[in-house]
Coordinates of N, CA, C and O in Angstrom, one line a residue:
M1 N 102.4 110.7 78.7 CA 102.3 112.0 77.4 C 101.6 113.0 78.7 O 101.9 114.0 79.0
I2 N 100.0 112.6 78.2 CA 99.3 113.7 78.9 C 99.0 113.4 80.0 O 98.7 114.5 80.7
A3 N 99.4 112.5 81.3 CA 99.7 112.8 82.3 C 100.1 112.9 82.9 O 99.9 114.1 84.1
A4 N 101.4 113.3 82.7 CA 102.7 114.1 82.8 C 102.5 115.5 82.9 O 102.4 115.9 83.6
G5 N 101.1 115.7 81.9 CA 101.0 117.3 81.7 C 100.2 117.7 82.6 O 99.9 118.7 83.1
F6 N 99.4 116.4 83.0 CA 98.5 116.8 84.5 C 99.2 116.7 86.0 O 98.9 117.4 86.7
G7 N 100.3 117.0 85.6 CA 101.3 116.4 87.0 C 101.3 115.1 87.6 O 101.4 115.2 89.1
I8 N 100.7 114.3 87.0 CA 100.1 112.9 87.9 C 101.6 112.3 88.4 O 101.8 111.8 89.2
F9 N 102.5 112.5 87.2 CA 103.9 111.7 87.7 C 104.7 112.4 89.2 O 105.9 111.7 89.2
E10 N 104.6 113.4 89.6 CA 105.2 114.1 90.7 C 105.3 113.4 91.8 O 103.7 112.9 92.2
Q11 N 106.3 113.0 92.5 CA 106.0 112.1 93.4 C 105.5 113.0 95.0 O 105.4 112.5 95.3
E12 N 106.4 114.1 94.9 CA 105.9 115.3 96.4 C 105.5 116.0 95.2 O 105.7 116.9 94.4
R13 N 104.1 116.5 96.5 CA 103.3 118.0 95.5 C 103.7 118.8 97.1 O 103.9 118.2 99.0
S14 N 103.6 119.9 96.8 CA 103.2 120.9 98.6 C 101.7 121.8 98.2 O 101.4 122.1 97.1
A15 N 101.5 121.9 99.3 CA 100.3 123.0 99.3 C 100.4 124.2 101.0 O 101.1 123.5 101.7
S16 N 100.5 125.7 100.5 CA 100.5 126.6 101.1 C 99.2 127.6 101.4 O 98.6 128.0 100.4
V17 N 99.1 127.8 102.9 CA 98.2 128.5 102.9 C 98.4 129.7 104.3 O 99.3 129.3 105.2
G18 N 98.0 130.7 104.4 CA 98.5 131.5 105.2 C 97.5 132.7 105.6 O 96.8 132.8 104.9
N19 N 97.5 133.6 106.5 CA 96.9 134.7 107.1 C 97.4 135.7 107.5 O 97.2 136.6 108.5
G20 N 98.8 135.7 107.4 CA 99.8 136.6 107.8 C 100.0 136.7 109.3 O 100.7 137.0 109.9
Q21 N 99.2 135.9 110.0 CA 99.6 135.8 112.0 C 99.5 133.9 111.6 O 100.6 133.3 112.7
L22 N 99.1 133.0 110.8 CA 99.5 131.7 110.8 C 99.8 131.1 109.4 O 99.3 132.0 108.3
Q23 N 100.5 130.1 108.9 CA 101.0 129.6 108.1 C 101.0 128.3 108.0 O 101.7 127.6 108.9
M24 N 100.3 127.4 107.3 CA 100.3 126.2 107.4 C 100.8 125.6 106.1 O 100.4 126.4 104.9
D25 N 101.8 124.8 106.0 CA 102.5 124.3 104.4 C 102.2 122.7 104.7 O 102.6 122.2 105.6
I26 N 101.4 121.9 103.7 CA 101.7 120.7 104.0 C 102.8 120.5 102.6 O 102.8 120.5 101.4
D27 N 103.2 118.8 102.8 CA 103.9 117.9 101.8 C 103.4 116.8 101.8 O 102.9 116.3 102.9
F28 N 102.5 116.7 101.0 CA 102.0 114.9 100.1 C 102.7 114.2 99.0 O 103.3 114.9 98.3
P29 N 102.1 113.1 98.8 CA 102.6 112.3 98.1 C 102.1 113.1 96.8 O 100.3 113.1 96.9
G30 N 102.3 113.2 95.4 CA 101.6 113.3 94.2 C 101.2 111.9 94.0 O 100.2 112.0 93.3
T31 N 101.6 111.7 93.9 CA 101.2 109.8 93.4 C 102.1 108.9 94.3 O 103.0 109.2 94.8
V32 N 101.5 107.9 94.4 CA 101.9 106.3 95.4 C 101.2 105.5 94.8 O 100.3 105.0 94.1
R33 N 102.6 104.4 94.9 CA 101.6 103.1 94.7 C 101.5 102.0 96.0 O 101.3 102.4 97.1
A34 N 100.4 101.4 95.3 CA 99.5 100.4 96.7 C 101.0 99.7 97.6 O 101.5 99.2 96.7
G35 N 100.6 99.8 98.9 CA 101.5 99.3 99.6 C 102.9 100.1 100.0 O 103.6 99.6 100.6
N36 N 103.0 101.3 98.8 CA 104.4 102.0 99.1 C 104.1 102.7 100.6 O 102.9 103.2 100.8
E37 N 105.5 103.2 101.2 CA 105.0 104.0 102.6 C 104.7 105.7 102.1 O 105.0 106.1 100.4
M38 N 103.7 106.4 102.6 CA 103.6 107.7 102.4 C 103.7 108.4 104.0 O 103.3 108.0 104.9
D39 N 103.6 109.8 103.5 CA 103.5 110.6 104.7 C 103.3 111.9 104.0 O 103.5 112.7 103.4
L40 N 102.6 112.3 105.2 CA 102.1 113.3 104.7 C 101.9 114.6 106.0 O 102.0 114.6 107.1
A41 N 103.1 115.7 106.2 CA 103.4 116.5 106.8 C 103.0 117.5 106.9 O 102.9 118.5 105.7
I42 N 102.6 118.1 108.1 CA 101.8 119.2 108.5 C 102.8 120.2 108.7 O 103.4 119.9 110.1
S43 N 103.2 121.5 108.2 CA 104.0 122.4 109.4 C 103.5 123.4 109.2 O 102.6 124.0 108.5
I44 N 103.4 124.2 110.6 CA 102.3 125.1 111.3 C 103.5 126.2 111.6 O 104.2 125.9 112.7
T45 N 103.4 127.8 111.2 CA 104.6 128.6 111.3 C 103.4 129.7 112.1 O 102.2 130.2 111.3
S46 N 103.4 130.0 113.2 CA 102.9 131.7 113.5 C 103.5 132.5 114.3 O 104.8 132.6 114.7
A47 N 103.0 134.0 113.9 CA 103.3 134.9 114.9 C 103.7 135.0 116.3 O 104.5 135.8 116.6
Q48 N 102.8 134.2 116.8 CA 102.9 134.3 118.0 C 103.4 132.8 119.0 O 102.8 132.0 118.1
P49 N 103.6 132.3 119.9 CA 103.8 131.3 120.3 C 103.0 130.5 120.2 O 101.0 130.9 120.7
L50 N 102.7 129.4 119.8 CA 101.6 128.2 119.6 C 101.2 128.1 121.1 O 101.8 127.7 122.2
P51 N 99.7 127.6 121.2 CA 99.3 127.1 122.4 C 99.6 125.7 122.5 O 100.1 124.9 121.7
E52 N 99.6 125.0 123.9 CA 99.9 124.1 123.9 C 99.3 122.9 123.3 O 99.8 121.9 123.1
T53 N 98.1 123.0 122.7 CA 97.7 122.1 121.9 C 97.6 122.3 120.6 O 96.8 123.9 120.5
V54 N 97.0 121.7 119.2 CA 97.3 122.3 117.7 C 95.9 121.4 117.3 O 96.3 119.8 117.8
E55 N 95.2 121.8 116.4 CA 93.9 120.6 116.3 C 93.9 120.4 114.9 O 93.8 121.6 114.5
I56 N 94.6 119.3 114.1 CA 94.4 119.4 112.8 C 93.4 118.1 112.0 O 93.1 117.2 113.3
S57 N 92.6 118.5 111.5 CA 91.4 117.8 110.7 C 91.8 117.7 109.0 O 92.2 118.1 108.8
I58 N 91.5 116.1 109.0 CA 91.9 115.5 107.5 C 90.7 114.7 107.4 O 90.1 114.5 108.6
S59 N 90.3 114.8 106.1 CA 89.2 114.3 105.6 C 89.1 112.8 105.7 O 90.1 112.4 105.3
Q60 N 87.8 112.1 106.2 CA 88.0 110.8 106.0 C 88.9 110.0 104.9 O 89.1 109.0 104.9
E61 N 87.9 111.1 104.2 CA 88.8 110.0 102.3 C 89.9 110.1 102.3 O 90.5 109.1 102.2
Y62 N 90.5 110.8 102.6 CA 92.0 111.1 102.5 C 92.7 109.8 103.1 O 93.6 109.1 103.4
L63 N 92.0 109.8 104.9 CA 92.6 109.2 105.7 C 92.7 107.5 105.7 O 93.4 106.7 105.6
D64 N 91.4 107.0 104.7 CA 91.4 106.2 104.6 C 92.3 105.3 103.6 O 92.1 104.3 103.1
F65 N 93.1 106.1 103.0 CA 93.9 106.2 101.9 C 95.2 105.5 102.8 O 96.1 105.0 101.9
F66 N 95.0 105.0 104.1 CA 96.1 104.5 104.5 C 96.0 103.0 105.2 O 94.8 103.5 106.1
E67 N 97.2 102.9 105.6 CA 97.1 101.4 106.0 C 98.1 101.8 107.1 O 99.3 102.0 106.8
D68 N 98.1 101.0 108.2 CA 99.0 101.4 109.2 C 99.4 102.6 109.4 O 100.8 102.9 109.6
F69 N 98.1 103.1 109.9 CA 98.3 104.8 110.1 C 98.6 105.1 111.9 O 98.8 104.5 112.4
A70 N 99.8 105.8 111.5 CA 100.2 106.5 112.3 C 100.6 107.9 112.5 O 100.8 108.7 111.3
V71 N 100.1 108.7 113.5 CA 100.5 110.0 113.8 C 102.1 110.5 114.8 O 102.0 109.9 116.1
L72 N 102.3 111.6 114.4 CA 104.3 111.6 114.4 C 103.9 113.1 115.0 O 103.9 114.0 113.8
P73 N 104.6 113.7 116.1 CA 104.3 112.9 117.4 C 102.6 112.6 117.5 O 101.8 112.9 116.9
E74 N 102.7 111.4 118.8 CA 101.6 110.7 119.2 C 100.5 111.9 119.3 O 100.6 113.1 119.9
A75 N 99.1 112.2 118.7 CA 98.3 112.9 119.5 C 97.4 112.2 120.4 O 97.6 111.6 121.1
Q76 N 97.2 113.8 121.0 CA 96.5 113.2 122.6 C 95.1 112.6 122.8 O 94.8 112.2 123.7
S77 N 94.3 113.3 121.4 CA 92.9 112.7 121.1 C 93.0 113.0 120.0 O 92.9 113.4 118.9
Q78 N 91.7 112.1 119.8 CA 91.2 111.9 118.2 C 89.6 111.8 118.2 O 89.1 111.2 119.0
S79 N 88.7 112.6 117.5 CA 87.7 112.7 117.2 C 86.9 112.9 115.9 O 87.9 113.3 115.2
S80 N 85.7 112.8 115.8 CA 84.8 112.9 114.7 C 85.0 114.8 114.5 O 85.0 115.7 115.7
G81 N 85.2 115.0 113.7 CA 85.2 116.7 113.1 C 84.2 117.2 112.2 O 83.6 116.1 112.0
R82 N 84.4 118.2 111.6 CA 83.7 118.9 110.9 C 83.4 117.9 109.4 O 84.6 117.7 109.0
Q83 N 81.9 118.1 109.3 CA 82.3 117.3 107.2 C 82.9 116.0 107.0 O 84.0 116.0 105.9
G84 N 82.5 115.2 108.3 CA 83.2 113.8 107.8 C 84.9 113.7 107.9 O 85.9 112.7 107.3
A85 N 85.4 114.5 108.5 CA 86.8 114.5 108.6 C 87.0 114.3 110.2 O 86.4 113.9 111.0
L86 N 88.3 113.7 110.4 CA 88.9 113.0 111.2 C 89.7 114.0 112.5 O 90.6 114.8 112.1
A87 N 89.0 115.0 113.3 CA 90.5 115.7 114.3 C 91.1 115.1 115.2 O 91.0 114.6 115.8
F88 N 92.7 115.8 115.1 CA 93.6 115.2 116.4 C 94.3 116.4 116.8 O 94.0 117.7 116.3
E89 N 93.9 116.0 118.2 CA 94.7 117.2 119.4 C 96.0 116.6 119.1 O 96.4 115.6 119.8
L90 N 96.9 117.6 119.0 CA 98.6 117.7 119.3 C 99.0 118.3 120.1 O 98.9 119.6 120.1
S91 N 100.1 118.2 120.6 CA 100.8 118.9 121.2 C 102.2 119.6 120.9 O 102.5 118.8 119.7
A92 N 102.1 120.8 121.0 CA 103.3 121.6 120.6 C 104.0 122.1 122.0 O 103.7 121.7 123.2
Q93 N 105.3 122.5 121.4 CA 106.3 122.3 122.5 C 106.4 123.5 123.0 O 106.1 125.0 122.3
P94 N 106.3 123.9 124.4 CA 106.2 125.5 125.0 C 106.9 126.5 124.1 O 107.6 126.0 124.1
G95 N 106.5 127.5 123.7 CA 107.0 129.1 123.5 C 107.2 128.9 122.4 O 107.8 129.4 121.6
A96 N 107.0 127.6 121.6 CA 107.5 126.9 120.2 C 106.5 128.3 118.9 O 105.2 128.1 119.5
R97 N 107.0 128.6 117.8 CA 106.3 129.2 116.9 C 106.2 128.4 115.6 O 105.5 128.6 114.9
H98 N 106.6 127.4 115.9 CA 106.8 126.8 114.6 C 106.8 124.9 115.2 O 107.2 124.6 116.0
A99 N 105.8 124.6 114.3 CA 105.8 122.3 114.9 C 105.7 121.6 113.3 O 105.2 122.4 112.1
V100 N 105.6 120.5 113.3 CA 106.0 119.9 112.3 C 105.1 118.7 112.3 O 105.6 117.9 113.5
F101 N 104.4 118.1 111.8 CA 103.4 116.8 112.4 C 103.2 115.8 111.3 O 102.9 116.0 110.3
H102 N 103.3 114.6 111.4 CA 103.7 113.4 110.0 C 102.3 112.4 110.4 O 101.9 112.1 111.1
F103 N 101.6 112.1 109.4 CA 101.0 111.3 109.1 C 101.2 110.1 108.8 O 101.2 110.6 107.0
K104 N 102.1 109.1 108.7 CA 102.8 108.4 107.8 C 101.8 106.8 108.1 O 100.9 106.5 108.8
G105 N 101.9 105.8 107.2 CA 101.1 104.6 106.5 C 101.8 104.3 105.0 O 102.8 105.0 104.4
R106 N 101.4 103.1 104.5 CA 101.4 102.4 103.6 C 100.2 103.0 103.1 O 98.9 102.9 103.1
A107 N 100.0 102.8 101.2 CA 98.7 103.2 100.4 C 98.1 102.1 100.9 O 98.3 101.0 100.2
A108 N 96.5 102.6 100.6 CA 96.0 101.3 100.3 C 96.0 100.6 99.4 O 96.3 101.2 98.5
D109 N 95.4 99.4 99.7 CA 95.1 98.1 98.3 C 94.2 99.0 97.3 O 92.7 98.3 97.6
D110 N 93.6 100.1 97.1 CA 92.4 100.3 96.7 C 93.0 100.9 94.8 O 93.5 101.8 95.6
W111 N 92.2 100.3 94.5 CA 92.9 101.1 93.0 C 92.1 102.2 92.2 O 92.0 102.2 90.9
S112 N 91.1 102.9 92.7 CA 90.2 104.3 92.2 C 91.5 105.2 91.7 O 92.5 105.3 92.4
P113 N 91.5 105.9 90.7 CA 92.7 106.8 90.5 C 93.3 107.5 91.1 O 94.5 108.3 91.0
R114 N 92.5 108.3 92.1 CA 93.1 109.2 92.8 C 92.1 109.6 93.7 O 91.1 109.0 94.3
T115 N 92.9 109.6 95.5 CA 92.1 110.5 96.3 C 92.2 111.8 96.7 O 93.5 112.7 96.9
D116 N 91.3 112.6 96.8 CA 90.9 114.0 97.2 C 90.7 114.3 98.6 O 90.2 113.2 99.4
G117 N 91.5 115.6 99.7 CA 91.1 115.7 100.6 C 91.8 116.7 101.3 O 91.2 117.4 99.8
L118 N 91.0 116.9 102.6 CA 91.1 118.3 102.7 C 91.6 118.0 104.1 O 91.6 117.8 105.1
V119 N 92.6 119.7 104.4 CA 93.2 119.5 105.6 C 93.3 120.5 106.2 O 93.0 121.8 105.3
A120 N 92.5 121.2 107.4 CA 92.5 122.3 108.1 C 93.4 121.9 109.4 O 93.4 121.4 110.1
V121 N 93.6 123.2 110.3 CA 94.8 123.2 111.3 C 93.5 124.7 111.8 O 93.6 125.9 111.0
E122 N 93.3 124.1 113.5 CA 92.7 125.2 114.2 C 94.0 125.8 115.1 O 94.3 124.8 116.2
V123 N 94.5 126.9 115.4 CA 95.2 126.9 115.8 C 95.2 128.4 117.0 O 94.7 129.5 116.3
G124 N 94.5 128.3 118.2 CA 93.8 129.7 118.9 C 92.7 130.4 118.3 O 93.0 131.5 118.7
G125 N 91.3 129.6 117.7 CA 90.6 130.6 117.5 C 91.0 130.5 115.7 O 90.0 131.2 115.3
S126 N 92.1 130.8 115.1 CA 92.3 131.0 113.9 C 92.4 129.8 112.8 O 93.4 128.4 113.4
T127 N 91.4 129.6 111.6 CA 91.6 128.3 111.2 C 92.3 128.4 109.6 O 91.8 129.7 109.1
L128 N 92.8 127.5 109.2 CA 93.2 127.6 107.7 C 92.8 126.0 107.1 O 93.3 125.0 107.6
S129 N 92.6 126.4 105.8 CA 92.8 124.8 105.2 C 93.0 124.9 103.9 O 93.3 125.9 103.0
A130 N 92.8 123.5 103.4 CA 93.8 123.0 101.7 C 93.3 122.2 101.2 O 93.0 121.1 102.6
D131 N 93.0 122.0 100.1 CA 92.6 121.1 99.4 C 93.8 120.2 99.1 O 95.0 120.8 98.7
I132 N 94.1 118.9 98.9 CA 95.1 118.3 98.4 C 94.7 116.7 98.0 O 93.5 116.3 97.9
R133 N 95.6 116.3 96.8 CA 95.1 114.9 95.7 C 95.8 114.7 95.7 O 97.4 114.7 95.7
T134 N 96.2 113.0 95.6 CA 97.1 112.3 95.5 C 96.5 111.1 94.8 O 95.4 110.7 94.3
W135 N 97.3 110.9 93.5 CA 97.3 109.9 92.4 C 97.8 108.6 92.6 O 99.0 107.9 93.0
R136 N 96.8 107.0 92.4 CA 97.7 106.1 92.6 C 98.0 105.5 90.9 O 97.1 105.9 90.0
M137 N 99.0 104.7 91.2 CA 100.0 104.5 90.2 C 99.6 103.0 90.0 O 99.9 101.9 91.4
P138 N 99.5 102.6 89.0 CA 99.0 100.8 89.2 C 100.5 100.1 89.3 O 101.6 100.5 89.2

């Protein structure tokens, strides 16, 4: 009963942040069992056409939550980012004002009760970031 009050049993969660010119919406699992599939979907919408590449950074702690990790569409490059994050350079369709990127895999077999993360997107010098949290169920 107490866990339900904290929203621990929510299957999907979302976070949104914007600055008038750029909007980032994130869909992520609220809870997941070890070994189950999980999808972190990041949607970017811009008032202006997106540049050829977009950079998405995700904290290493959250990425460690994934096994058999894949980025769709495939990242052009991957590097160490700020404050222990991993940065992915991803392509956007020419002239597009909207793009969706998926980070997919299975939940790792780690029994800590929750994993916190930070997701940031950088588009043409504008940066947005949001905190996310996923709970593990036994």
